[in-house]
PDB file of C-alpha atoms and ligand atoms in Angstrom:
ATOM      1  CA  MET L1377     -29.870   7.876  -4.502  1.00  0.00           C
ATOM      2  CA  SER L1378     -29.308   9.833  -0.556  1.00  0.00           C
ATOM      3  CA  ALA L1379     -27.899  12.878  -0.171  1.00  0.00           C
ATOM      4  CA  GLU L1380     -25.169  11.225   1.852  1.00  0.00           C
ATOM      5  CA  GLY L1381     -24.677   8.412  -0.734  1.00  0.00           C
ATOM      6  CA  MET L1382     -24.552  11.167  -3.297  1.00  0.00           C
ATOM      7  CA  GLU L1383     -21.794  12.876  -1.450  1.00  0.00           C
ATOM      8  CA  ARG L1384     -19.386   9.959  -1.440  1.00  0.00           C
ATOM      9  CA  GLY L1385     -20.347   9.794  -4.398  1.00  0.00           C
ATOM     10  CA  ARG L1386     -21.035   6.335  -4.714  1.00  0.00           C
ATOM     11  CA  ALA L1387     -24.429   4.673  -5.363  1.00  0.00           C
ATOM     12  CA  GLU L1388     -25.719   2.191  -2.135  1.00  0.00           C
ATOM     13  CA  PRO L1389     -26.738  -1.443  -2.426  1.00  0.00           C
ATOM     14  CA  ALA L1390     -29.488  -2.349  -4.126  1.00  0.00           C
ATOM     15  CA  PRO L1391     -32.132  -3.609  -1.235  1.00  0.00           C
ATOM     16  CA  GLY L1392     -30.467  -6.892  -0.163  1.00  0.00           C
ATOM     17  CA  ALA L1393     -27.530  -6.498  -1.738  1.00  0.00           C
ATOM     18  CA  VAL L1394     -24.786  -6.548   0.796  1.00  0.00           C
ATOM     19  CA  ALA L1395     -22.776  -3.493   1.472  1.00  0.00           C
ATOM     20  CA  ASP L1396     -18.822  -3.738   0.373  1.00  0.00           C
ATOM     21  CA  THR L1397     -18.000  -2.458   3.652  1.00  0.00           C
ATOM     22  CA  GLU L1398     -19.762  -5.203   6.004  1.00  0.00           C
ATOM     23  CA  MET L1399     -18.157  -7.834   2.716  1.00  0.00           C
ATOM     24  CA  GLU L1400     -14.313  -6.136   3.527  1.00  0.00           C
ATOM     25  CA  GLU L1401     -15.574  -7.049   7.787  1.00  0.00           C
ATOM     26  CA  GLU L1402     -16.450 -10.595   7.169  1.00  0.00           C
ATOM     27  CA  PHE L1403     -13.802 -11.436   4.824  1.00  0.00           C
ATOM     28  CA  ALA L1404     -11.114  -9.850   7.610  1.00  0.00           C
ATOM     29  CA  ALA L1405     -12.727 -11.717  10.425  1.00  0.00           C
ATOM     30  CA  LEU L1406     -12.865 -14.983   8.768  1.00  0.00           C
ATOM     31  CA  ASP L1407      -9.198 -14.654   9.053  1.00  0.00           C
ATOM     32  CA  VAL L1408      -7.569 -12.799  12.011  1.00  0.00           C
ATOM     33  CA  ASP L1409      -4.382 -13.315  11.196  1.00  0.00           C
ATOM     34  CA  ALA L1410      -4.958 -11.765   8.180  1.00  0.00           C
ATOM     35  CA  PRO L1411      -2.151  -8.757   7.655  1.00  0.00           C
ATOM     36  CA  ARG L1412      -2.823  -4.924   7.786  1.00  0.00           C
ATOM     37  CA  VAL L1413      -0.005  -3.389   6.019  1.00  0.00           C
ATOM     38  CA  GLY L1414       0.338  -5.075   2.654  1.00  0.00           C
ATOM     39  CA  ILE L1415       4.799  -4.459   1.863  1.00  0.00           C
ATOM     40  CA  VAL L1416       5.329  -4.312  -2.243  1.00  0.00           C
ATOM     41  CA  MET L1417       8.204  -3.253  -3.756  1.00  0.00           C
ATOM     42  CA  GLY L1418       9.533  -3.218  -7.806  1.00  0.00           C
ATOM     43  CA  SER L1419      12.015  -5.360  -7.395  1.00  0.00           C
ATOM     44  CA  LYS L1420      13.745  -8.190  -5.051  1.00  0.00           C
ATOM     45  CA  SER L1421      16.562  -5.975  -4.816  1.00  0.00           C
ATOM     46  CA  ASP L1422      14.827  -3.312  -3.112  1.00  0.00           C
ATOM     47  CA  LEU L1423      14.240  -6.411   0.053  1.00  0.00           C
ATOM     48  CA  GLU L1424      16.604  -6.080   2.394  1.00  0.00           C
ATOM     49  CA  THR L1425      15.916  -2.455   2.325  1.00  0.00           C
ATOM     50  CA  MET L1426      12.457  -2.631   2.670  1.00  0.00           C
ATOM     51  CA  GLU L1427      12.468  -5.793   5.033  1.00  0.00           C
ATOM     52  CA  LYS L1428      12.820  -2.445   7.801  1.00  0.00           C
ATOM     53  CA  ALA L1429       9.445  -2.344   7.496  1.00  0.00           C
ATOM     54  CA  GLN L1430       8.054  -5.411   8.448  1.00  0.00           C
ATOM     55  CA  LYS L1431      10.521  -4.944  11.304  1.00  0.00           C
ATOM     56  CA  GLU L1432       9.095  -1.724  12.122  1.00  0.00           C
ATOM     57  CA  LEU L1433       6.056  -3.244  12.198  1.00  0.00           C
ATOM     58  CA  GLU L1434       6.671  -6.295  13.514  1.00  0.00           C
ATOM     59  CA  SER L1435       8.225  -4.643  16.683  1.00  0.00           C
ATOM     60  CA  ARG L1436       4.876  -3.025  16.726  1.00  0.00           C
ATOM     61  CA  ASN L1437       2.634  -6.387  16.580  1.00  0.00           C
ATOM     62  CA  ILE L1438       1.305  -4.875  13.674  1.00  0.00           C
ATOM     63  CA  ARG L1439       0.755  -8.219  11.189  1.00  0.00           C
ATOM     64  CA  SER L1440       2.034  -7.427   7.541  1.00  0.00           C
ATOM     65  CA  GLU L1441       3.606  -8.802   4.219  1.00  0.00           C
ATOM     66  CA  ILE L1442       5.511  -8.366   1.799  1.00  0.00           C
ATOM     67  CA  ARG L1443       5.288  -9.198  -1.876  1.00  0.00           C
ATOM     68  CA  VAL L1444       7.856  -8.059  -4.620  1.00  0.00           C
ATOM     69  CA  MET L1445       5.480  -6.761  -8.195  1.00  0.00           C
ATOM     70  CA  SER L1446       6.667  -3.830 -10.572  1.00  0.00           C
ATOM     71  CA  ALA L1447       4.002  -1.316 -12.100  1.00  0.00           C
ATOM     72  CA  HIS L1448       6.688  -1.527 -15.040  1.00  0.00           C
ATOM     73  CA  ARG L1449       7.663  -5.210 -15.682  1.00  0.00           C
ATOM     74  CA  ASP L1450       4.533  -6.806 -13.584  1.00  0.00           C
ATOM     75  CA  PRO L1451       1.520  -4.244 -14.121  1.00  0.00           C
ATOM     76  CA  ASP L1452      -1.695  -5.905 -14.435  1.00  0.00           C
ATOM     77  CA  THR L1453       0.085  -8.363 -11.148  1.00  0.00           C
ATOM     78  CA  VAL L1454       0.059  -4.508  -9.264  1.00  0.00           C
ATOM     79  CA  ALA L1455      -3.315  -4.057 -10.134  1.00  0.00           C
ATOM     80  CA  GLU L1456      -4.874  -7.136  -9.160  1.00  0.00           C
ATOM     81  CA  TYR L1457      -3.113  -6.964  -5.824  1.00  0.00           C
ATOM     82  CA  ALA L1458      -4.184  -3.371  -4.847  1.00  0.00           C
ATOM     83  CA  LYS L1459      -7.916  -3.411  -6.290  1.00  0.00           C
ATOM     84  CA  ASN L1460      -8.199  -6.893  -4.489  1.00  0.00           C
ATOM     85  CA  ALA L1461      -6.502  -5.559  -0.861  1.00  0.00           C
ATOM     86  CA  LYS L1462      -8.706  -3.304   1.013  1.00  0.00           C
ATOM     87  CA  MET L1463     -10.994  -6.667   0.619  1.00  0.00           C
ATOM     88  CA  ARG L1464      -8.121  -9.528   1.695  1.00  0.00           C
ATOM     89  CA  GLY L1465      -7.543  -7.125   5.142  1.00  0.00           C
ATOM     90  CA  LEU L1466      -4.864  -4.887   4.966  1.00  0.00           C
ATOM     91  CA  ARG L1467      -5.297  -0.758   5.264  1.00  0.00           C
ATOM     92  CA  VAL L1468      -2.433   0.344   4.421  1.00  0.00           C
ATOM     93  CA  ILE L1469       0.294  -0.048   1.458  1.00  0.00           C
ATOM     94  CA  ILE L1470       3.918   0.630   1.818  1.00  0.00           C
ATOM     95  CA  ALA L1471       4.773   1.342  -1.400  1.00  0.00           C
ATOM     96  CA  GLY L1472       9.001   1.019  -2.376  1.00  0.00           C
ATOM     97  CA  ALA L1473      10.506   1.279  -5.712  1.00  0.00           C
ATOM     98  CA  GLY L1474      13.802   3.612  -7.831  1.00  0.00           C
ATOM     99  CA  LEU L1475      14.345   5.029 -10.303  1.00  0.00           C
ATOM    100  CA  ALA L1476      11.026   5.494 -12.432  1.00  0.00           C
ATOM    101  CA  ALA L1477       9.440   5.140  -8.987  1.00  0.00           C
ATOM    102  CA  ALA L1478       5.843   4.598 -10.518  1.00  0.00           C
ATOM    103  CA  LEU L1479       4.882   1.069  -8.259  1.00  0.00           C
ATOM    104  CA  PRO L1480       2.837   3.581  -5.187  1.00  0.00           C
ATOM    105  CA  GLY L1481       1.933   5.698  -7.294  1.00  0.00           C
ATOM    106  CA  VAL L1482      -0.043   3.114  -9.559  1.00  0.00           C
ATOM    107  CA  VAL L1483      -0.685   1.102  -6.344  1.00  0.00           C
ATOM    108  CA  ALA L1484      -2.634   4.509  -5.469  1.00  0.00           C
ATOM    109  CA  ALA L1485      -4.548   4.355  -8.442  1.00  0.00           C
ATOM    110  CA  HIS L1486      -6.711   1.208  -8.052  1.00  0.00           C
ATOM    111  CA  THR L1487      -7.279   1.595  -4.509  1.00  0.00           C
ATOM    112  CA  ASP L1488      -8.412   3.987  -1.586  1.00  0.00           C
ATOM    113  CA  LEU L1489      -5.937   2.411   1.060  1.00  0.00           C
ATOM    114  CA  PRO L1490      -4.188   4.802   2.020  1.00  0.00           C
ATOM    115  CA  VAL L1491      -0.354   4.667  -0.004  1.00  0.00           C
ATOM    116  CA  ILE L1492       3.246   5.414   1.472  1.00  0.00           C
ATOM    117  CA  GLY L1493       5.973   5.575  -1.345  1.00  0.00           C
ATOM    118  CA  VAL L1494       9.251   4.925   0.039  1.00  0.00           C
ATOM    119  CA  PRO L1495      11.827   5.908  -2.752  1.00  0.00           C
ATOM    120  CA  LEU L1496      14.696   4.407  -3.183  1.00  0.00           C
ATOM    121  CA  THR L1497      17.957   4.251  -4.896  1.00  0.00           C
ATOM    122  CA  SER L1498      19.485   1.470  -6.507  1.00  0.00           C
ATOM    123  CA  SER L1499      23.074   1.018  -8.789  1.00  0.00           C
ATOM    124  CA  THR L1500      21.539   3.656 -11.281  1.00  0.00           C
ATOM    125  CA  SER L1501      20.071   6.508  -9.429  1.00  0.00           C
ATOM    126  CA  VAL L1502      20.068   9.572 -10.432  1.00  0.00           C
ATOM    127  CA  ALA L1503      21.232  12.393  -8.009  1.00  0.00           C
ATOM    128  CA  GLY L1504      20.505  10.290  -5.290  1.00  0.00           C
ATOM    129  CA  GLY L1505      17.340   8.437  -5.475  1.00  0.00           C
ATOM    130  CA  LEU L1506      15.592  12.447  -6.596  1.00  0.00           C
ATOM    131  CA  ASP L1507      14.714  10.773  -9.263  1.00  0.00           C
ATOM    132  CA  ALA L1508      11.964   7.790  -7.603  1.00  0.00           C
ATOM    133  CA  LEU L1509      11.615  10.751  -4.674  1.00  0.00           C
ATOM    134  CA  LEU L1510      10.022  13.164  -7.059  1.00  0.00           C
ATOM    135  CA  ALA L1511       7.842  10.483  -9.501  1.00  0.00           C
ATOM    136  CA  ILE L1512       6.545   9.373  -5.969  1.00  0.00           C
ATOM    137  CA  ALA L1513       5.621  13.206  -4.622  1.00  0.00           C
ATOM    138  CA  GLN L1514       4.819  14.636  -7.360  1.00  0.00           C
ATOM    139  CA  MET L1515       1.122  12.870  -7.646  1.00  0.00           C
ATOM    140  CA  PRO L1516      -1.563  14.336 -10.407  1.00  0.00           C
ATOM    141  CA  PRO L1517      -4.168  15.969  -8.153  1.00  0.00           C
ATOM    142  CA  GLY L1518      -6.639  12.913  -6.516  1.00  0.00           C
ATOM    143  CA  VAL L1519      -4.459  11.293  -6.636  1.00  0.00           C
ATOM    144  CA  PRO L1520      -2.524  11.254  -3.157  1.00  0.00           C
ATOM    145  CA  VAL L1521       0.729   9.321  -2.074  1.00  0.00           C
ATOM    146  CA  ALA L1522       2.605  10.207   1.333  1.00  0.00           C
ATOM    147  CA  CYS L1523       5.787  10.065   0.252  1.00  0.00           C
ATOM    148  CA  VAL L1524       8.737   9.598   2.883  1.00  0.00           C
ATOM    149  CA  GLY L1525      12.043  10.253   2.838  1.00  0.00           C
ATOM    150  CA  VAL L1526      14.668   8.004   0.005  1.00  0.00           C
ATOM    151  CA  ASP L1527      15.817   4.896   2.170  1.00  0.00           C
ATOM    152  CA  ASN L1528      13.806   5.501   5.333  1.00  0.00           C
ATOM    153  CA  PRO L1529      11.178   2.296   5.137  1.00  0.00           C
ATOM    154  CA  ARG L1530      11.139   2.674   8.829  1.00  0.00           C
ATOM    155  CA  ASN L1531       9.377   5.683   8.870  1.00  0.00           C
ATOM    156  CA  ALA L1532       6.423   4.814   6.422  1.00  0.00           C
ATOM    157  CA  ALA L1533       5.756   1.567   9.374  1.00  0.00           C
ATOM    158  CA  VAL L1534       5.537   3.661  11.453  1.00  0.00           C
ATOM    159  CA  LEU L1535       3.693   6.448   9.751  1.00  0.00           C
ATOM    160  CA  ALA L1536       1.126   3.488   9.168  1.00  0.00           C
ATOM    161  CA  ALA L1537       1.249   2.302  12.396  1.00  0.00           C
ATOM    162  CA  ARG L1538      -0.102   6.343  13.219  1.00  0.00           C
ATOM    163  CA  ILE L1539      -2.419   5.915   9.940  1.00  0.00           C
ATOM    164  CA  LEU L1540      -4.349   2.468  12.160  1.00  0.00           C
ATOM    165  CA  ASP L1541      -4.076   4.245  14.838  1.00  0.00           C
ATOM    166  CA  ALA L1542      -5.490   7.034  14.110  1.00  0.00           C
TER     167      ALA L1542
HETATM  168  C1  RP5 H 173      13.328  -0.233  -9.734  1.00  0.00           C
HETATM  169  O1  RP5 H 173      14.289  -0.582 -10.510  1.00  0.00           O
HETATM  170  C2  RP5 H 173      12.947  -1.245  -8.728  1.00  0.00           C
HETATM  171  O2  RP5 H 173      12.046  -0.226  -7.667  1.00  0.00           O
HETATM  172  C3  RP5 H 173      14.403  -0.944  -8.117  1.00  0.00           C
HETATM  173  O3  RP5 H 173      14.808   0.182  -7.286  1.00  0.00           O
HETATM  174  C4  RP5 H 173      15.045  -0.498  -9.796  1.00  0.00           C
HETATM  175  C5  RP5 H 173      16.385  -1.563  -9.982  1.00  0.00           C
HETATM  176  O4  RP5 H 173      15.926  -2.998 -10.294  1.00  0.00           O
HETATM  177  P1  RP5 H 173      16.310  -4.211 -10.571  1.00  0.00           P
HETATM  178  O5  RP5 H 173      17.034  -3.879 -12.083  1.00  0.00           O
HETATM  179  O6  RP5 H 173      17.411  -3.887  -9.406  1.00  0.00           O
HETATM  180  O7  RP5 H 173      15.414  -4.967 -10.132  1.00  0.00           O
HETATM  181  O8  RP5 H 173      12.187  -1.202 -10.472  1.00  0.00           O
END
């Protein structure tokens, strides 16, 4: 492994093998309409709020997709989505959840794409969404999740746009 390869902590591809990044670029180029931002949420009950993120992205001509998947109820679906996200051309993931809001952190555990968490209130929230806010913000070192304000998916979309533009 070269010094550069070691610095990145990754093994270089074997001679003749196609590097991950090349595959990802080719995959993204195949579908020019591929979404760049994935918007996921823990429940259908989050949809009305989280659609505001998609609206903000649409106003900026940024393609996105919306999926409902719970870190607790559908753990395998979440893991699969996060693991395949980069290969499918996604560049940022926005994840909204309420209560014990594990979804953003679990997504971040399965991808190195930037993940923006949106703490949400629900009918049984504690302290106006403080439960979800802490669950999303208090990630362990090495597995970061950006965290916007409670019920503020629009800020997540603005941040995603800035990441895409950086
Ligand atoms: C969380 O629990 C969801 O993100 C939602 O905010 C909250 C309540 O979910 P439902 O009981 O309405 O499905 O996982």
